[in-house]
Amino acid sequence: MAAGAMRRALPLVRQLAGRTPVVAASPLAAPSRGAHPAPSVLTAAAGTSASATTLAPSAASSVPGPAKKMTGAEIREAFLSFYESKGHTRLPSSSLVPEDPTVLLTIAGMLQFKPVFLGQAPRKVATATTTQKCVRTNDIGNVGVTARHHTFFEMLGNFSFGDYFKEQAIKWAWELSTGVFGLPAERVWVSVYEEDAEAEAIWRDVVGVAPERIKRMGAADNFWSSGPTGPCGPCSELYYDFHPERGTQDASLEDDSRFIEFYNLVFMQLNSSTGGGGGVFMQLNRKPDGSLEPLAAKNIDTGMGLERMAQILQGVSNNYETDLIFPIVAKAAAIAGVDYASAQPAVKTALKVIGDHTRAVTYMLSDGVTPSNTGRGYVLRRLLRRVVMKGRLLGIREVFTPAVAEVAVALSAACDPAVQRNAQRIYDELAREESLFATTLERGQKQLDEYLDRAAAGGKAIAGPDAFMLYDTFGFPLELTQELAEARGVDVDVSGFEAEMEAQRQRSKDSRETLDLTAQAGLAALAAAVGPTAFTGYSATRGAGRVRGLMRGGAPVEVVEAGDRCEVLLDSTPFYAESGGQVGDMGVLTAHGSGEAAAELSVSDCQKAAGGSVFVHTCEVKAGQLRVGDQVTALVDEDLRRRVRAHHTATHLLQSALKAVLGPDTCQQGSLCNFQRLRFDFNLARGMTAAEVAEVERLVNGWVAAAAPLETRVMDLAAAKAAGATAMFGEKYDDTVRVVDVPGISMELCGGTHVANTAEIGAFKILSESGIASGIRRVEAVAGPAAVEYLNQVDGLVRGLSGQLKLKPEEVPARVSAMQAELREAAKQLADLKAQLAVAQSQALVSQAVTAPQGGKVLVAELAGGVEAKALQEAAVKLQEALGDPAAVVLASRVDDKVNFVAAFSAGAVKAGVQAGKLVGAVAKVCGGGGGGKPALAQAGGKDASKTSEALALASKMLNEGL
């Protein structure tokens, strides 16, 4: 069905075939499978790197180019090894799904270290080096057009957390660039922030860069930030000169035809004067109001674009023709039957977009992002649909994204080994989403055809709102709508489209819920100052602690009193702070003075701060006063702890059961364990069958009945993974982890609280299984006391129902089925009676038909009595037959606040130029609705019945003019 939908969608893009071709044969025509791509395309498509000699080198220059030719993998390893030799710790890339709530996706190498730069988390190493996978979409329109813009890219970085600073960072950057990578010193230019005389002096006097190759630039170019808030600072950038023969006079680093920026050094510094530029400008944390405040230490954050360095060292004309991307481009070219080397620019651009976006969606899918209409899922869907649209414009008929992604997966190992492990899930998701989009394209084509017909007939443009609807509902890019419209000689109201787009952006902005890292800056600062909290809750629900800090209204205070809502920070607590899907504990804090209770506080939540090391108790003071320094007794609500403990352990058993029933590739995509129920999200391309749900439930309850003891131990992360422990989706783990093991059943990395023996769970019951996103399912269940409560509730409902029906409980299902059958039969009889009544009523309207100017019979009327659509259709058909040919009938009937419309036209009326589908759709719009159908018979609905008379008047006018 999916392949058929794909084929049926092809006429949409074939309409472009009549336009000026962008290759020798139209790319929208069926590609010749006998065509042979150029050798470079075939070589890269086979999985080997495109050689630098095959691709276009830079223009010749009297100044020699790089002394070395290196593959992308060699560049990556050389960078990381260089900084390891300088004492840096090599750390893995973080996920594209960031912990930072101020950004949707990981956009920079430093993002995983942002809490360290802010002083919210302690540093684990003094210096580090990484290769970080990143996705940015702010320049999506430039992808494939320029030589260097991407949505997905790898950022090589070296970082100093209060260790070395400017001079060392600059000297190492120069050593790496000119020594390890062999860039000629004469071809390397440097930019510095316009006020940073210190950095300029280091480059000039210490490194020895000629003054004429050092450029001072403004904040727009040389003041870097990771987002709207957070770490930022002046930077110094290194540029490679492709054309040194042009000289230094009036040279501009913004000249993309000559220069490419390949290395960026960001200096994050405490309040510092530059000696020449003056002023305090290196204050590194940008607050929500735009002001800057100093960080606690001098830090270094750098980024070298792997793709850009590959372009330089491989001697190719753009990033897409490096061995990092070109094999993907070549695979797409081979599928399309296109010779990349001789292709026209528009075709090359389409292939580059496919190569870039395929990398992005492959890594995003691997990291657990799934297509959706919101958030990062929308980013993924948008990128994937751009890939599909570019493929259609190249004439690719079949589902092709999995085949192209195979090349991206093959190239991923050194960047992220997890991609290859997740390969099958990636391919399945791509095929499913591409097939769904093909169906959407087919529906959208019908709508576009209507707009084109209407615009062509009336000599008008496609309206802006209509073009936006095609984009928003069916995924048609504006440029595609413009191309298809141009082929029909129709314009598109671009300004109207942009107005609709801006209105949507504003609606999104108005409804967006944002969480700013600096919104709780006071709490973060206090948490960092008081130090880590000792958690004692694994072995006890009662404990003693001393108040280390108090917050009220977002500000630190020394005392809180009755009626205050506040946050309490203790040096030790048995309260579990929310993490790993488990909600925070609730309970009571009491403080004693002179032998009597001095204060009592109810705890409604417990959260983590300062990178997870400090526990923050959300409280309301019920009585007395509490001061910083007071000793308190912390008492967790044991009943609630028992409930959440049962749910959390049941979640571990549930994951094992799902793997056993659905396959080992089933993995967690999210979870929630609270006091009322558990929720578990997992990957599955289809709904579970009733038998599968029952089997999962049976397995979990079997393990509960087996009374299996739980074992917990602390291990090194690597050792835990080697032992087979499962990590929770989206969780970030320390080097030392806690492993929860149910021997022979489940082993997971988990910091949550659990039962000591599975028998404590008591019972497990699945409440529902449903889809929440493409390829993602959700199970909701109850365990322990919550399961008993649920079963009691269901039992009460069944007993009540059986009492009302005077049946035994086991007889209720059969009786309900019989009653449903009786109800359906009664509803059918009622519908038949209503239809007969409508036909009978309508016969009296024959005399009201009028003759149109051209001779056809026209009847436009409203039937009273709330006639449903089916009955209304039968009445309209009977009337049309009674009026003869040519004749056109339009009937309406109000049902509550809505209205139904039906149009029935004879063959002669259709031949005369009126069509029921188009007419009834236009009429329904008057009432805020829509619809359509065939030229001879169609129906529609409206949301506002008060405008029925106005709608029918429009119908009369259109019919009189048409007939």
mmCIF file of N, CA, C and O in Angstrom, residues 331-391:
data_model
loop_
_atom_site.group_PDB
_atom_site.id
_atom_site.type_symbol
_atom_site.label_atom_id
_atom_site.label_comp_id
_atom_site.label_asym_id
_atom_site.label_seq_id
_atom_site.Cartn_x
_atom_site.Cartn_y
_atom_site.Cartn_z
ATOM 1 N N LYS A 331 25.456 7.876 -3.246
ATOM 2 C CA LYS A 331 24.428 6.833 -3.179
ATOM 3 C C LYS A 331 23.093 7.369 -3.697
ATOM 4 O O LYS A 331 22.398 6.699 -4.474
ATOM 5 N N ALA A 332 22.742 8.577 -3.278
ATOM 6 C CA ALA A 332 21.496 9.191 -3.758
ATOM 7 C C ALA A 332 21.553 9.407 -5.262
ATOM 8 O O ALA A 332 20.572 9.189 -5.982
ATOM 9 N N ALA A 333 22.725 9.837 -5.765
ATOM 10 C CA ALA A 333 22.872 10.043 -7.211
ATOM 11 C C ALA A 333 22.705 8.732 -7.963
ATOM 12 O O ALA A 333 22.075 8.679 -9.023
ATOM 13 N N ALA A 334 23.261 7.651 -7.418
ATOM 14 C CA ALA A 334 23.149 6.357 -8.076
ATOM 15 C C ALA A 334 21.702 5.886 -8.115
ATOM 16 O O ALA A 334 21.236 5.354 -9.126
ATOM 17 N N ILE A 335 20.974 6.079 -7.039
ATOM 18 C CA ILE A 335 19.558 5.685 -7.004
ATOM 19 C C ILE A 335 18.758 6.485 -8.029
ATOM 20 O O ILE A 335 17.863 5.957 -8.693
ATOM 21 N N ALA A 336 19.092 7.771 -8.168
ATOM 22 C CA ALA A 336 18.365 8.635 -9.103
ATOM 23 C C ALA A 336 18.837 8.465 -10.542
ATOM 24 O O ALA A 336 18.208 8.998 -11.456
ATOM 25 N N GLY A 337 19.954 7.744 -10.747
ATOM 26 C CA GLY A 337 20.490 7.614 -12.099
ATOM 27 C C GLY A 337 21.072 8.903 -12.608
ATOM 28 O O GLY A 337 21.002 9.223 -13.795
ATOM 29 N N VAL A 338 21.669 9.677 -11.710
ATOM 30 C CA VAL A 338 22.199 10.998 -12.048
ATOM 31 C C VAL A 338 23.726 10.963 -12.000
ATOM 32 O O VAL A 338 24.305 10.368 -11.091
ATOM 33 N N ASP A 339 24.368 11.603 -12.965
ATOM 34 C CA ASP A 339 25.826 11.758 -12.959
ATOM 35 C C ASP A 339 26.143 13.039 -12.196
ATOM 36 O O ASP A 339 25.937 14.141 -12.713
ATOM 37 N N TYR A 340 26.617 12.905 -10.966
ATOM 38 C CA TYR A 340 26.873 14.086 -10.133
ATOM 39 C C TYR A 340 27.867 15.032 -10.793
ATOM 40 O O TYR A 340 27.677 16.252 -10.790
ATOM 41 N N ALA A 341 28.935 14.493 -11.367
ATOM 42 C CA ALA A 341 30.003 15.339 -11.890
ATOM 43 C C ALA A 341 29.512 16.278 -12.985
ATOM 44 O O ALA A 341 29.967 17.418 -13.089
ATOM 45 N N SER A 342 28.568 15.813 -13.814
ATOM 46 C CA SER A 342 28.097 16.643 -14.924
ATOM 47 C C SER A 342 26.721 17.253 -14.680
ATOM 48 O O SER A 342 26.176 17.911 -15.559
ATOM 49 N N ALA A 343 26.163 17.028 -13.513
ATOM 50 C CA ALA A 343 24.809 17.503 -13.226
ATOM 51 C C ALA A 343 24.759 19.020 -13.149
ATOM 52 O O ALA A 343 25.742 19.689 -12.806
ATOM 53 N N GLN A 344 23.593 19.562 -13.453
ATOM 54 C CA GLN A 344 23.387 21.000 -13.344
ATOM 55 C C GLN A 344 23.320 21.403 -11.871
ATOM 56 O O GLN A 344 23.064 20.568 -10.994
ATOM 57 N N PRO A 345 23.527 22.680 -11.561
ATOM 58 C CA PRO A 345 23.599 23.132 -10.159
ATOM 59 C C PRO A 345 22.385 22.743 -9.325
ATOM 60 O O PRO A 345 22.533 22.362 -8.167
ATOM 61 N N ALA A 346 21.172 22.825 -9.894
ATOM 62 C CA ALA A 346 19.980 22.512 -9.109
ATOM 63 C C ALA A 346 19.973 21.054 -8.675
ATOM 64 O O ALA A 346 19.542 20.719 -7.566
ATOM 65 N N VAL A 347 20.468 20.168 -9.540
ATOM 66 C CA VAL A 347 20.529 18.755 -9.195
ATOM 67 C C VAL A 347 21.584 18.518 -8.125
ATOM 68 O O VAL A 347 21.363 17.771 -7.168
ATOM 69 N N LYS A 348 22.734 19.156 -8.263
ATOM 70 C CA LYS A 348 23.782 19.011 -7.248
ATOM 71 C C LYS A 348 23.290 19.503 -5.887
ATOM 72 O O LYS A 348 23.549 18.885 -4.856
ATOM 73 N N THR A 349 22.560 20.605 -5.900
ATOM 74 C CA THR A 349 22.027 21.131 -4.640
ATOM 75 C C THR A 349 21.082 20.135 -3.995
ATOM 76 O O THR A 349 21.154 19.876 -2.784
ATOM 77 N N ALA A 350 20.201 19.537 -4.798
ATOM 78 C CA ALA A 350 19.264 18.547 -4.257
ATOM 79 C C ALA A 350 20.011 17.368 -3.653
ATOM 80 O O ALA A 350 19.666 16.876 -2.574
ATOM 81 N N LEU A 351 21.043 16.881 -4.330
ATOM 82 C CA LEU A 351 21.821 15.753 -3.826
ATOM 83 C C LEU A 351 22.567 16.113 -2.541
ATOM 84 O O LEU A 351 22.674 15.298 -1.622
ATOM 85 N N LYS A 352 23.067 17.343 -2.454
ATOM 86 C CA LYS A 352 23.767 17.779 -1.234
ATOM 87 C C LYS A 352 22.802 17.855 -0.053
ATOM 88 O O LYS A 352 23.149 17.483 1.072
ATOM 89 N N VAL A 353 21.594 18.349 -0.312
ATOM 90 C CA VAL A 353 20.589 18.400 0.751
ATOM 91 C C VAL A 353 20.282 16.988 1.245
ATOM 92 O O VAL A 353 20.191 16.734 2.444
ATOM 93 N N ILE A 354 20.126 16.055 0.326
ATOM 94 C CA ILE A 354 19.865 14.664 0.716
ATOM 95 C C ILE A 354 21.014 14.136 1.569
ATOM 96 O O ILE A 354 20.794 13.502 2.609
ATOM 97 N N GLY A 355 22.263 14.401 1.132
ATOM 98 C CA GLY A 355 23.417 13.930 1.897
ATOM 99 C C GLY A 355 23.482 14.514 3.292
ATOM 100 O O GLY A 355 23.684 13.803 4.281
ATOM 101 N N ASP A 356 23.288 15.822 3.403
ATOM 102 C CA ASP A 356 23.352 16.485 4.706
ATOM 103 C C ASP A 356 22.220 16.053 5.622
ATOM 104 O O ASP A 356 22.433 15.647 6.775
ATOM 105 N N HIS A 357 20.989 16.136 5.130
ATOM 106 C CA HIS A 357 19.831 15.840 5.973
ATOM 107 C C HIS A 357 19.775 14.370 6.372
ATOM 108 O O HIS A 357 19.294 14.040 7.466
ATOM 109 N N THR A 358 20.246 13.490 5.496
ATOM 110 C CA THR A 358 20.249 12.069 5.848
ATOM 111 C C THR A 358 21.165 11.822 7.041
ATOM 112 O O THR A 358 20.836 11.026 7.931
ATOM 113 N N ARG A 359 22.308 12.477 7.067
ATOM 114 C CA ARG A 359 23.182 12.365 8.248
ATOM 115 C C ARG A 359 22.429 12.811 9.498
ATOM 116 O O ARG A 359 22.451 12.149 10.535
ATOM 117 N N ALA A 360 21.751 13.944 9.411
ATOM 118 C CA ALA A 360 21.062 14.503 10.568
ATOM 119 C C ALA A 360 19.990 13.559 11.100
ATOM 120 O O ALA A 360 19.953 13.243 12.293
ATOM 121 N N VAL A 361 19.109 13.085 10.215
ATOM 122 C CA VAL A 361 17.999 12.257 10.693
ATOM 123 C C VAL A 361 18.497 10.901 11.184
ATOM 124 O O VAL A 361 17.921 10.309 12.100
ATOM 125 N N THR A 362 19.585 10.394 10.599
ATOM 126 C CA THR A 362 20.143 9.115 11.041
ATOM 127 C C THR A 362 20.610 9.206 12.486
ATOM 128 O O THR A 362 20.287 8.344 13.324
ATOM 129 N N TYR A 363 21.362 10.247 12.810
ATOM 130 C CA TYR A 363 21.865 10.405 14.175
ATOM 131 C C TYR A 363 20.744 10.766 15.142
ATOM 132 O O TYR A 363 20.740 10.322 16.293
ATOM 133 N N MET A 364 19.775 11.554 14.697
ATOM 134 C CA MET A 364 18.660 11.920 15.572
ATOM 135 C C MET A 364 17.822 10.694 15.920
ATOM 136 O O MET A 364 17.437 10.503 17.082
ATOM 137 N N LEU A 365 17.531 9.867 14.927
ATOM 138 C CA LEU A 365 16.771 8.647 15.192
ATOM 139 C C LEU A 365 17.536 7.734 16.136
ATOM 140 O O LEU A 365 16.953 7.110 17.032
ATOM 141 N N SER A 366 18.837 7.617 15.950
ATOM 142 C CA SER A 366 19.647 6.774 16.827
ATOM 143 C C SER A 366 19.570 7.250 18.271
ATOM 144 O O SER A 366 19.555 6.433 19.195
ATOM 145 N N ASP A 367 19.487 8.562 18.463
ATOM 146 C CA ASP A 367 19.434 9.117 19.819
ATOM 147 C C ASP A 367 18.027 9.164 20.395
ATOM 148 O O ASP A 367 17.806 9.768 21.442
ATOM 149 N N GLY A 368 17.077 8.547 19.724
ATOM 150 C CA GLY A 368 15.744 8.409 20.288
ATOM 151 C C GLY A 368 14.741 9.448 19.872
ATOM 152 O O GLY A 368 13.597 9.422 20.332
ATOM 153 N N VAL A 369 15.108 10.386 18.996
ATOM 154 C CA VAL A 369 14.139 11.355 18.483
ATOM 155 C C VAL A 369 13.246 10.644 17.472
ATOM 156 O O VAL A 369 13.727 9.882 16.633
ATOM 157 N N THR A 370 11.953 10.870 17.538
ATOM 158 C CA THR A 370 11.021 10.262 16.598
ATOM 159 C C THR A 370 10.202 11.349 15.911
ATOM 160 O O THR A 370 9.964 12.418 16.480
ATOM 161 N N PRO A 371 9.776 11.114 14.669
ATOM 162 C CA PRO A 371 9.016 12.133 13.944
ATOM 163 C C PRO A 371 7.721 12.500 14.661
ATOM 164 O O PRO A 371 6.995 11.633 15.152
ATOM 165 N N SER A 372 7.446 13.783 14.739
ATOM 166 C CA SER A 372 6.204 14.258 15.338
ATOM 167 C C SER A 372 5.926 15.650 14.811
ATOM 168 O O SER A 372 6.666 16.164 13.970
ATOM 169 N N ASN A 373 4.886 16.283 15.308
ATOM 170 C CA ASN A 373 4.530 17.624 14.847
ATOM 171 C C ASN A 373 4.941 18.710 15.826
ATOM 172 O O ASN A 373 4.537 19.866 15.683
ATOM 173 N N THR A 374 5.729 18.351 16.834
ATOM 174 C CA THR A 374 6.166 19.333 17.817
ATOM 175 C C THR A 374 7.633 19.103 18.155
ATOM 176 O O THR A 374 8.166 18.004 18.004
ATOM 177 N N GLY A 375 8.276 20.163 18.657
ATOM 178 C CA GLY A 375 9.612 20.059 19.212
ATOM 179 C C GLY A 375 10.631 19.456 18.268
ATOM 180 O O GLY A 375 10.604 19.639 17.053
ATOM 181 N N ARG A 376 11.581 18.707 18.862
ATOM 182 C CA ARG A 376 12.657 18.127 18.060
ATOM 183 C C ARG A 376 12.123 17.073 17.090
ATOM 184 O O ARG A 376 12.724 16.833 16.045
ATOM 185 N N GLY A 377 10.968 16.455 17.422
ATOM 186 C CA GLY A 377 10.364 15.513 16.494
ATOM 187 C C GLY A 377 9.922 16.199 15.213
ATOM 188 O O GLY A 377 9.980 15.612 14.129
ATOM 189 N N TYR A 378 9.490 17.464 15.322
ATOM 190 C CA TYR A 378 9.101 18.231 14.138
ATOM 191 C C TYR A 378 10.330 18.584 13.306
ATOM 192 O O TYR A 378 10.282 18.576 12.067
ATOM 193 N N VAL A 379 11.454 18.900 13.991
ATOM 194 C CA VAL A 379 12.697 19.182 13.271
ATOM 195 C C VAL A 379 13.082 17.968 12.431
ATOM 196 O O VAL A 379 13.422 18.080 11.251
ATOM 197 N N LEU A 380 13.021 16.779 13.044
ATOM 198 C CA LEU A 380 13.364 15.553 12.321
ATOM 199 C C LEU A 380 12.429 15.344 11.140
ATOM 200 O O LEU A 380 12.867 15.041 10.024
ATOM 201 N N ARG A 381 11.129 15.483 11.369
ATOM 202 C CA ARG A 381 10.161 15.270 10.289
ATOM 203 C C ARG A 381 10.374 16.253 9.154
ATOM 204 O O ARG A 381 10.312 15.901 7.974
ATOM 205 N N ARG A 382 10.665 17.495 9.495
ATOM 206 C CA ARG A 382 10.896 18.509 8.465
ATOM 207 C C ARG A 382 12.124 18.160 7.620
ATOM 208 O O ARG A 382 12.094 18.251 6.392
ATOM 209 N N LEU A 383 13.207 17.748 8.270
ATOM 210 C CA LEU A 383 14.417 17.387 7.535
ATOM 211 C C LEU A 383 14.167 16.179 6.638
ATOM 212 O O LEU A 383 14.588 16.154 5.472
ATOM 213 N N LEU A 384 13.491 15.175 7.170
ATOM 214 C CA LEU A 384 13.240 13.965 6.397
ATOM 215 C C LEU A 384 12.341 14.263 5.199
ATOM 216 O O LEU A 384 12.549 13.730 4.099
ATOM 217 N N ARG A 385 11.352 15.103 5.387
ATOM 218 C CA ARG A 385 10.463 15.429 4.270
ATOM 219 C C ARG A 385 11.195 16.228 3.190
ATOM 220 O O ARG A 385 10.890 16.097 2.003
ATOM 221 N N ARG A 386 12.158 17.019 3.606
ATOM 222 C CA ARG A 386 12.978 17.719 2.604
ATOM 223 C C ARG A 386 13.796 16.722 1.788
ATOM 224 O O ARG A 386 13.963 16.879 0.571
ATOM 225 N N VAL A 387 14.298 15.682 2.446
ATOM 226 C CA VAL A 387 15.022 14.631 1.731
ATOM 227 C C VAL A 387 14.098 13.974 0.708
ATOM 228 O O VAL A 387 14.468 13.788 -0.469
ATOM 229 N N VAL A 388 12.899 13.626 1.125
ATOM 230 C CA VAL A 388 11.953 12.947 0.234
ATOM 231 C C VAL A 388 11.574 13.844 -0.938
ATOM 232 O O VAL A 388 11.536 13.400 -2.092
ATOM 233 N N MET A 389 11.306 15.119 -0.660
ATOM 234 C CA MET A 389 10.914 16.027 -1.729
ATOM 235 C C MET A 389 12.045 16.200 -2.741
ATOM 236 O O MET A 389 11.803 16.204 -3.954
ATOM 237 N N LYS A 390 13.284 16.318 -2.247
ATOM 238 C CA LYS A 390 14.411 16.440 -3.175
ATOM 239 C C LYS A 390 14.548 15.165 -4.006
ATOM 240 O O LYS A 390 14.865 15.217 -5.201
ATOM 241 N N GLY A 391 14.325 14.012 -3.379
ATOM 242 C CA GLY A 391 14.372 12.765 -4.128
ATOM 243 C C GLY A 391 13.309 12.706 -5.199
ATOM 244 O O GLY A 391 13.572 12.245 -6.331
#
